[in-house]
């Protein structure tokens, strides 16, 4: 089973992913956790390029880099894990591209969808949890993260960008309500976790 977590930066995705992993593992399931972009050698190298503040990256180059990192991950890790009947918990997946590059960067949506189609090879999550949190609250959470470094290139995009991203996620929820589950993220970790477990 393939489960992805979505939300703006600092919304609580990684926190919820790890709480769910603990529950599944305690039940004896075999669980693979991955982050996007990342998990394979190539995808982690692309992640470094994408998050580094050292250079300007055009929006289209950004779209293609995220897509390259994703397709490598799909073919090398997700498809084999699905064949083995494992649980795959993915910290961001294709909806991030629709929300960030489509709605946030306002790229041509047909191009974004085509890239998504190519990159995923048609592999979609069975369920996606969107942790919906307002920009201010997500910012606050990131500031209080112990040892949190300087904001990365994506995190520097500013309020208007993240408000468009959030709207993008809500639009996906409308267009794909069977898969895409909106979770109210303005609550404590345990309440959010309980909702996710109850849904599953
Ligand atoms: N429900 C919550 N209430 C308050 N704080 C939370 C909640 N969930 C997570 N946090 C805290 O907020 C911070 C951001 O959470 P987390 O790292 O899980 O978010 P994220 O969506 O994975 O962020 P990023 O996109 O930067 O990876 C962490 O310090 C985490 O402990
Ligand atoms: Mg995270």
mmCIF file of C-alpha atoms and ligand atoms in Angstrom:
data_model
loop_
_atom_site.group_PDB
_atom_site.id
_atom_site.type_symbol
_atom_site.label_atom_id
_atom_site.label_comp_id
_atom_site.label_asym_id
_atom_site.label_seq_id
_atom_site.Cartn_x
_atom_site.Cartn_y
_atom_site.Cartn_z
ATOM 1 C CA UNK A 1 0.000 0.000 0.000
ATOM 2 C CA UNK A 2 1.278 3.407 -1.042
ATOM 3 C CA UNK A 3 0.520 6.394 1.213
ATOM 4 C CA UNK A 4 1.788 9.922 0.648
ATOM 5 C CA UNK A 5 1.813 12.981 2.877
ATOM 6 C CA UNK A 6 1.389 16.483 1.531
ATOM 7 C CA UNK A 7 1.244 20.007 2.890
ATOM 8 C CA UNK A 8 3.154 23.268 2.845
ATOM 9 C CA UNK A 9 6.598 23.436 4.446
ATOM 10 C CA UNK A 10 6.362 23.084 8.227
ATOM 11 C CA UNK A 11 2.810 21.705 8.225
ATOM 12 C CA UNK A 12 3.737 18.506 10.055
ATOM 13 C CA UNK A 13 4.110 15.916 7.283
ATOM 14 C CA UNK A 14 7.263 14.259 8.582
ATOM 15 C CA UNK A 15 5.869 14.160 12.115
ATOM 16 C CA UNK A 16 2.717 12.345 10.974
ATOM 17 C CA UNK A 17 4.613 10.016 8.680
ATOM 18 C CA UNK A 18 6.813 8.812 11.510
ATOM 19 C CA UNK A 19 3.873 8.377 13.924
ATOM 20 C CA UNK A 20 2.105 6.242 11.320
ATOM 21 C CA UNK A 21 5.256 4.207 10.606
ATOM 22 C CA UNK A 22 5.506 3.337 14.316
ATOM 23 C CA UNK A 23 1.903 2.098 14.373
ATOM 24 C CA UNK A 24 2.288 0.002 11.220
ATOM 25 C CA UNK A 25 5.581 -1.506 12.371
ATOM 26 C CA UNK A 26 4.116 -2.315 15.785
ATOM 27 C CA UNK A 27 1.460 -4.305 13.919
ATOM 28 C CA UNK A 28 4.223 -6.253 12.205
ATOM 29 C CA UNK A 29 3.977 -4.664 8.754
ATOM 30 C CA UNK A 30 7.003 -4.130 6.578
ATOM 31 C CA UNK A 31 7.263 -0.380 6.007
ATOM 32 C CA UNK A 32 9.448 1.683 3.706
ATOM 33 C CA UNK A 33 9.657 5.414 4.377
ATOM 34 C CA UNK A 34 10.935 7.796 1.769
ATOM 35 C CA UNK A 35 11.172 11.519 1.240
ATOM 36 C CA UNK A 36 10.748 13.468 -1.945
ATOM 37 C CA UNK A 37 12.900 14.516 -3.559
ATOM 38 C CA UNK A 38 15.284 11.869 -2.321
ATOM 39 C CA UNK A 39 15.742 8.234 -1.311
ATOM 40 C CA UNK A 40 17.900 7.157 -4.243
ATOM 41 C CA UNK A 41 21.462 8.385 -4.745
ATOM 42 C CA UNK A 42 20.518 10.384 -7.836
ATOM 43 C CA UNK A 43 17.364 11.804 -6.229
ATOM 44 C CA UNK A 44 19.278 12.932 -3.116
ATOM 45 C CA UNK A 45 21.838 14.679 -5.351
ATOM 46 C CA UNK A 46 19.004 16.431 -7.184
ATOM 47 C CA UNK A 47 17.508 17.368 -3.796
ATOM 48 C CA UNK A 48 20.730 19.120 -2.856
ATOM 49 C CA UNK A 49 20.655 21.141 -6.067
ATOM 50 C CA UNK A 50 16.976 22.024 -5.644
ATOM 51 C CA UNK A 51 17.197 23.159 -2.024
ATOM 52 C CA UNK A 52 20.539 24.949 -2.228
ATOM 53 C CA UNK A 53 20.516 28.751 -2.186
ATOM 54 C CA UNK A 54 23.701 28.883 -4.251
ATOM 55 C CA UNK A 55 22.120 29.347 -7.652
ATOM 56 C CA UNK A 56 19.102 30.594 -9.514
ATOM 57 C CA UNK A 57 16.909 27.802 -10.897
ATOM 58 C CA UNK A 58 14.212 28.701 -13.405
ATOM 59 C CA UNK A 59 10.711 27.418 -12.689
ATOM 60 C CA UNK A 60 10.791 25.049 -15.648
ATOM 61 C CA UNK A 61 14.194 23.673 -14.674
ATOM 62 C CA UNK A 62 12.767 23.172 -11.183
ATOM 63 C CA UNK A 63 9.804 21.231 -12.612
ATOM 64 C CA UNK A 64 12.090 18.975 -14.625
ATOM 65 C CA UNK A 65 14.515 18.385 -11.757
ATOM 66 C CA UNK A 66 11.735 17.386 -9.345
ATOM 67 C CA UNK A 67 10.325 15.113 -12.057
ATOM 68 C CA UNK A 68 13.705 13.454 -12.665
ATOM 69 C CA UNK A 69 14.181 12.802 -8.962
ATOM 70 C CA UNK A 70 10.672 11.335 -8.772
ATOM 71 C CA UNK A 71 10.871 8.968 -11.691
ATOM 72 C CA UNK A 72 14.146 7.507 -10.430
ATOM 73 C CA UNK A 73 12.478 6.899 -7.067
ATOM 74 C CA UNK A 74 9.407 5.305 -8.640
ATOM 75 C CA UNK A 75 11.318 2.854 -10.797
ATOM 76 C CA UNK A 76 14.031 1.967 -8.301
ATOM 77 C CA UNK A 77 12.145 1.886 -5.001
ATOM 78 C CA UNK A 78 8.372 2.338 -5.161
ATOM 79 C CA UNK A 79 7.540 -0.158 -7.907
ATOM 80 C CA UNK A 80 9.650 -2.981 -6.380
ATOM 81 C CA UNK A 81 8.252 -2.287 -2.893
ATOM 82 C CA UNK A 82 4.699 -2.417 -4.219
ATOM 83 C CA UNK A 83 5.465 -5.743 -5.914
ATOM 84 C CA UNK A 84 6.720 -7.027 -2.539
ATOM 85 C CA UNK A 85 3.483 -5.963 -0.848
ATOM 86 C CA UNK A 86 5.155 -3.459 1.470
ATOM 87 C CA UNK A 87 3.746 -0.295 2.985
ATOM 88 C CA UNK A 88 5.348 2.740 1.378
ATOM 89 C CA UNK A 89 5.084 6.010 3.265
ATOM 90 C CA UNK A 90 6.215 8.909 1.121
ATOM 91 C CA UNK A 91 6.948 12.403 2.442
ATOM 92 C CA UNK A 92 5.626 14.392 -0.570
ATOM 93 C CA UNK A 93 4.900 12.968 -4.020
ATOM 94 C CA UNK A 94 3.352 14.089 -7.279
ATOM 95 C CA UNK A 95 0.781 16.466 -5.699
ATOM 96 C CA UNK A 96 3.682 18.616 -4.499
ATOM 97 C CA UNK A 97 4.555 19.298 -8.125
ATOM 98 C CA UNK A 98 0.980 20.210 -9.014
ATOM 99 C CA UNK A 99 0.714 22.482 -5.964
ATOM 100 C CA UNK A 100 4.212 24.046 -5.961
ATOM 101 C CA UNK A 101 5.185 24.217 -9.621
ATOM 102 C CA UNK A 102 1.641 24.398 -11.022
ATOM 103 C CA UNK A 103 -0.148 26.682 -8.563
ATOM 104 C CA UNK A 104 2.827 28.209 -6.706
ATOM 105 C CA UNK A 105 5.128 28.960 -9.648
ATOM 106 C CA UNK A 106 2.146 29.237 -12.013
ATOM 107 C CA UNK A 107 3.645 27.105 -14.759
ATOM 108 C CA UNK A 108 1.506 25.868 -17.627
ATOM 109 C CA UNK A 109 -0.694 23.225 -15.981
ATOM 110 C CA UNK A 110 -0.762 20.966 -19.037
ATOM 111 C CA UNK A 111 3.021 20.827 -18.978
ATOM 112 C CA UNK A 112 2.997 20.093 -15.252
ATOM 113 C CA UNK A 113 0.484 17.297 -15.715
ATOM 114 C CA UNK A 114 2.474 15.803 -18.559
ATOM 115 C CA UNK A 115 5.643 15.814 -16.445
ATOM 116 C CA UNK A 116 3.714 14.209 -13.603
ATOM 117 C CA UNK A 117 2.427 11.510 -15.916
ATOM 118 C CA UNK A 118 5.898 10.739 -17.230
ATOM 119 C CA UNK A 119 7.580 10.866 -13.810
ATOM 120 C CA UNK A 120 5.105 8.696 -11.905
ATOM 121 C CA UNK A 121 4.853 6.087 -14.674
ATOM 122 C CA UNK A 122 1.200 5.963 -13.665
ATOM 123 C CA UNK A 123 2.014 4.925 -10.093
ATOM 124 C CA UNK A 124 -0.282 6.850 -7.760
ATOM 125 C CA UNK A 125 -0.723 6.609 -3.970
ATOM 126 C CA UNK A 126 -3.705 4.650 -2.702
ATOM 127 C CA UNK A 127 -4.275 7.463 -0.257
ATOM 128 C CA UNK A 128 -2.756 10.913 0.255
ATOM 129 C CA UNK A 129 -3.054 12.810 3.523
ATOM 130 C CA UNK A 130 -2.935 16.559 3.071
ATOM 131 C CA UNK A 131 -2.081 18.217 6.379
ATOM 132 C CA UNK A 132 -3.796 21.541 5.914
ATOM 133 C CA UNK A 133 -2.225 24.368 7.904
ATOM 134 C CA UNK A 134 -2.278 28.139 7.369
ATOM 135 C CA UNK A 135 0.970 29.794 6.328
ATOM 136 C CA UNK A 136 1.551 31.603 9.670
ATOM 137 C CA UNK A 137 1.154 28.455 11.704
ATOM 138 C CA UNK A 138 3.508 26.489 9.465
ATOM 139 C CA UNK A 139 6.084 29.292 9.702
ATOM 140 C CA UNK A 140 5.808 29.278 13.471
ATOM 141 C CA UNK A 141 6.290 25.534 13.608
ATOM 142 C CA UNK A 142 9.417 25.739 11.480
ATOM 143 C CA UNK A 143 10.888 28.461 13.676
ATOM 144 C CA UNK A 144 10.474 26.283 16.738
ATOM 145 C CA UNK A 145 12.023 23.197 15.188
ATOM 146 C CA UNK A 146 15.151 22.480 17.241
ATOM 147 C CA UNK A 147 18.314 22.916 15.221
ATOM 148 C CA UNK A 148 16.397 24.202 12.207
ATOM 149 C CA UNK A 149 18.800 25.706 9.721
ATOM 150 C CA UNK A 150 18.402 28.729 7.471
ATOM 151 C CA UNK A 151 15.338 28.456 5.208
ATOM 152 C CA UNK A 152 16.127 26.489 2.036
ATOM 153 C CA UNK A 153 15.504 27.764 -1.505
ATOM 154 C CA UNK A 154 11.882 26.559 -1.589
ATOM 155 C CA UNK A 155 11.102 27.815 1.924
ATOM 156 C CA UNK A 156 12.207 31.332 0.913
ATOM 157 C CA UNK A 157 9.379 31.648 -1.580
ATOM 158 C CA UNK A 158 7.188 33.863 0.628
ATOM 159 C CA UNK A 159 3.610 34.128 1.813
ATOM 160 C CA UNK A 160 1.822 34.664 -1.507
ATOM 161 C CA UNK A 161 3.550 31.675 -3.015
ATOM 162 C CA UNK A 162 2.547 29.409 -0.129
ATOM 163 C CA UNK A 163 -1.007 30.677 -0.203
ATOM 164 C CA UNK A 164 -1.229 29.677 -3.859
ATOM 165 C CA UNK A 165 0.297 26.285 -3.002
ATOM 166 C CA UNK A 166 -2.304 25.735 -0.299
ATOM 167 C CA UNK A 167 -5.089 26.684 -2.718
ATOM 168 C CA UNK A 168 -3.593 24.231 -5.183
ATOM 169 C CA UNK A 169 -3.794 21.425 -2.656
ATOM 170 C CA UNK A 170 -7.416 22.282 -1.922
ATOM 171 C CA UNK A 171 -8.156 22.209 -5.657
ATOM 172 C CA UNK A 172 -6.615 18.720 -5.908
ATOM 173 C CA UNK A 173 -8.811 17.646 -2.994
ATOM 174 C CA UNK A 174 -11.874 18.748 -4.958
ATOM 175 C CA UNK A 175 -10.806 17.010 -8.147
ATOM 176 C CA UNK A 176 -9.712 13.729 -6.519
ATOM 177 C CA UNK A 177 -11.683 13.308 -3.270
ATOM 178 C CA UNK A 178 -11.407 9.494 -3.324
ATOM 179 C CA UNK A 179 -7.643 9.551 -2.873
ATOM 180 C CA UNK A 180 -6.830 12.973 -1.461
ATOM 181 C CA UNK A 181 -7.838 13.360 2.195
ATOM 182 C CA UNK A 182 -7.784 16.804 3.799
ATOM 183 C CA UNK A 183 -6.738 16.678 7.442
ATOM 184 C CA UNK A 184 -7.142 19.763 9.613
ATOM 185 C CA UNK A 185 -3.548 20.380 10.707
ATOM 186 C CA UNK A 186 -4.319 23.170 13.191
ATOM 187 C CA UNK A 187 -4.455 20.690 16.061
ATOM 188 C CA UNK A 188 -1.988 18.798 18.188
ATOM 189 C CA UNK A 189 0.037 15.912 16.802
ATOM 190 C CA UNK A 190 -2.008 13.207 18.560
ATOM 191 C CA UNK A 191 -5.376 14.447 17.301
ATOM 192 C CA UNK A 192 -4.104 14.604 13.729
ATOM 193 C CA UNK A 193 -2.528 11.167 14.054
ATOM 194 C CA UNK A 194 -5.764 9.702 15.423
ATOM 195 C CA UNK A 195 -7.653 11.026 12.367
ATOM 196 C CA UNK A 196 -5.155 9.423 10.005
ATOM 197 C CA UNK A 197 -5.274 6.061 11.759
ATOM 198 C CA UNK A 198 -9.082 6.164 11.901
ATOM 199 C CA UNK A 199 -9.228 6.891 8.170
ATOM 200 C CA UNK A 200 -6.924 4.014 7.290
HETATM 201 N N1 LIG B 1 0.361 19.307 15.227
HETATM 202 C C1 LIG B 1 1.457 19.983 15.566
HETATM 203 N N2 LIG B 1 1.386 20.985 16.452
HETATM 204 C C2 LIG B 1 2.486 21.709 16.775
HETATM 205 N N3 LIG B 1 3.710 21.487 16.282
HETATM 206 C C3 LIG B 1 3.846 20.499 15.387
HETATM 207 C C4 LIG B 1 2.733 19.697 14.977
HETATM 208 N N4 LIG B 1 3.166 18.787 14.077
HETATM 209 C C5 LIG B 1 4.488 19.005 13.927
HETATM 210 N N5 LIG B 1 4.901 20.020 14.713
HETATM 211 C C6 LIG B 1 6.256 20.587 14.815
HETATM 212 O O1 LIG B 1 6.365 21.521 13.737
HETATM 213 C C7 LIG B 1 7.635 21.419 13.124
HETATM 214 C C8 LIG B 1 7.451 21.042 11.655
HETATM 215 O O2 LIG B 1 6.932 19.714 11.582
HETATM 216 P P1 LIG B 1 7.432 18.684 10.480
HETATM 217 O O3 LIG B 1 8.903 18.717 10.392
HETATM 218 O O4 LIG B 1 6.751 17.399 10.736
HETATM 219 O O5 LIG B 1 6.791 19.403 9.204
HETATM 220 P P2 LIG B 1 7.051 19.099 7.680
HETATM 221 O O6 LIG B 1 5.731 19.348 7.017
HETATM 222 O O7 LIG B 1 7.674 17.776 7.511
HETATM 223 O O8 LIG B 1 8.067 20.267 7.322
HETATM 224 P P3 LIG B 1 9.074 20.348 6.058
HETATM 225 O O9 LIG B 1 8.204 20.627 4.868
HETATM 226 O O10 LIG B 1 9.927 21.537 6.400
HETATM 227 O O11 LIG B 1 9.810 19.050 5.991
HETATM 228 C C9 LIG B 1 8.434 20.400 13.935
HETATM 229 O O12 LIG B 1 9.166 21.093 14.899
HETATM 230 C C10 LIG B 1 7.350 19.555 14.580
HETATM 231 O O13 LIG B 1 7.762 18.987 15.793
HETATM 232 MG MG1 LIG B 2 9.472 17.251 6.626
#
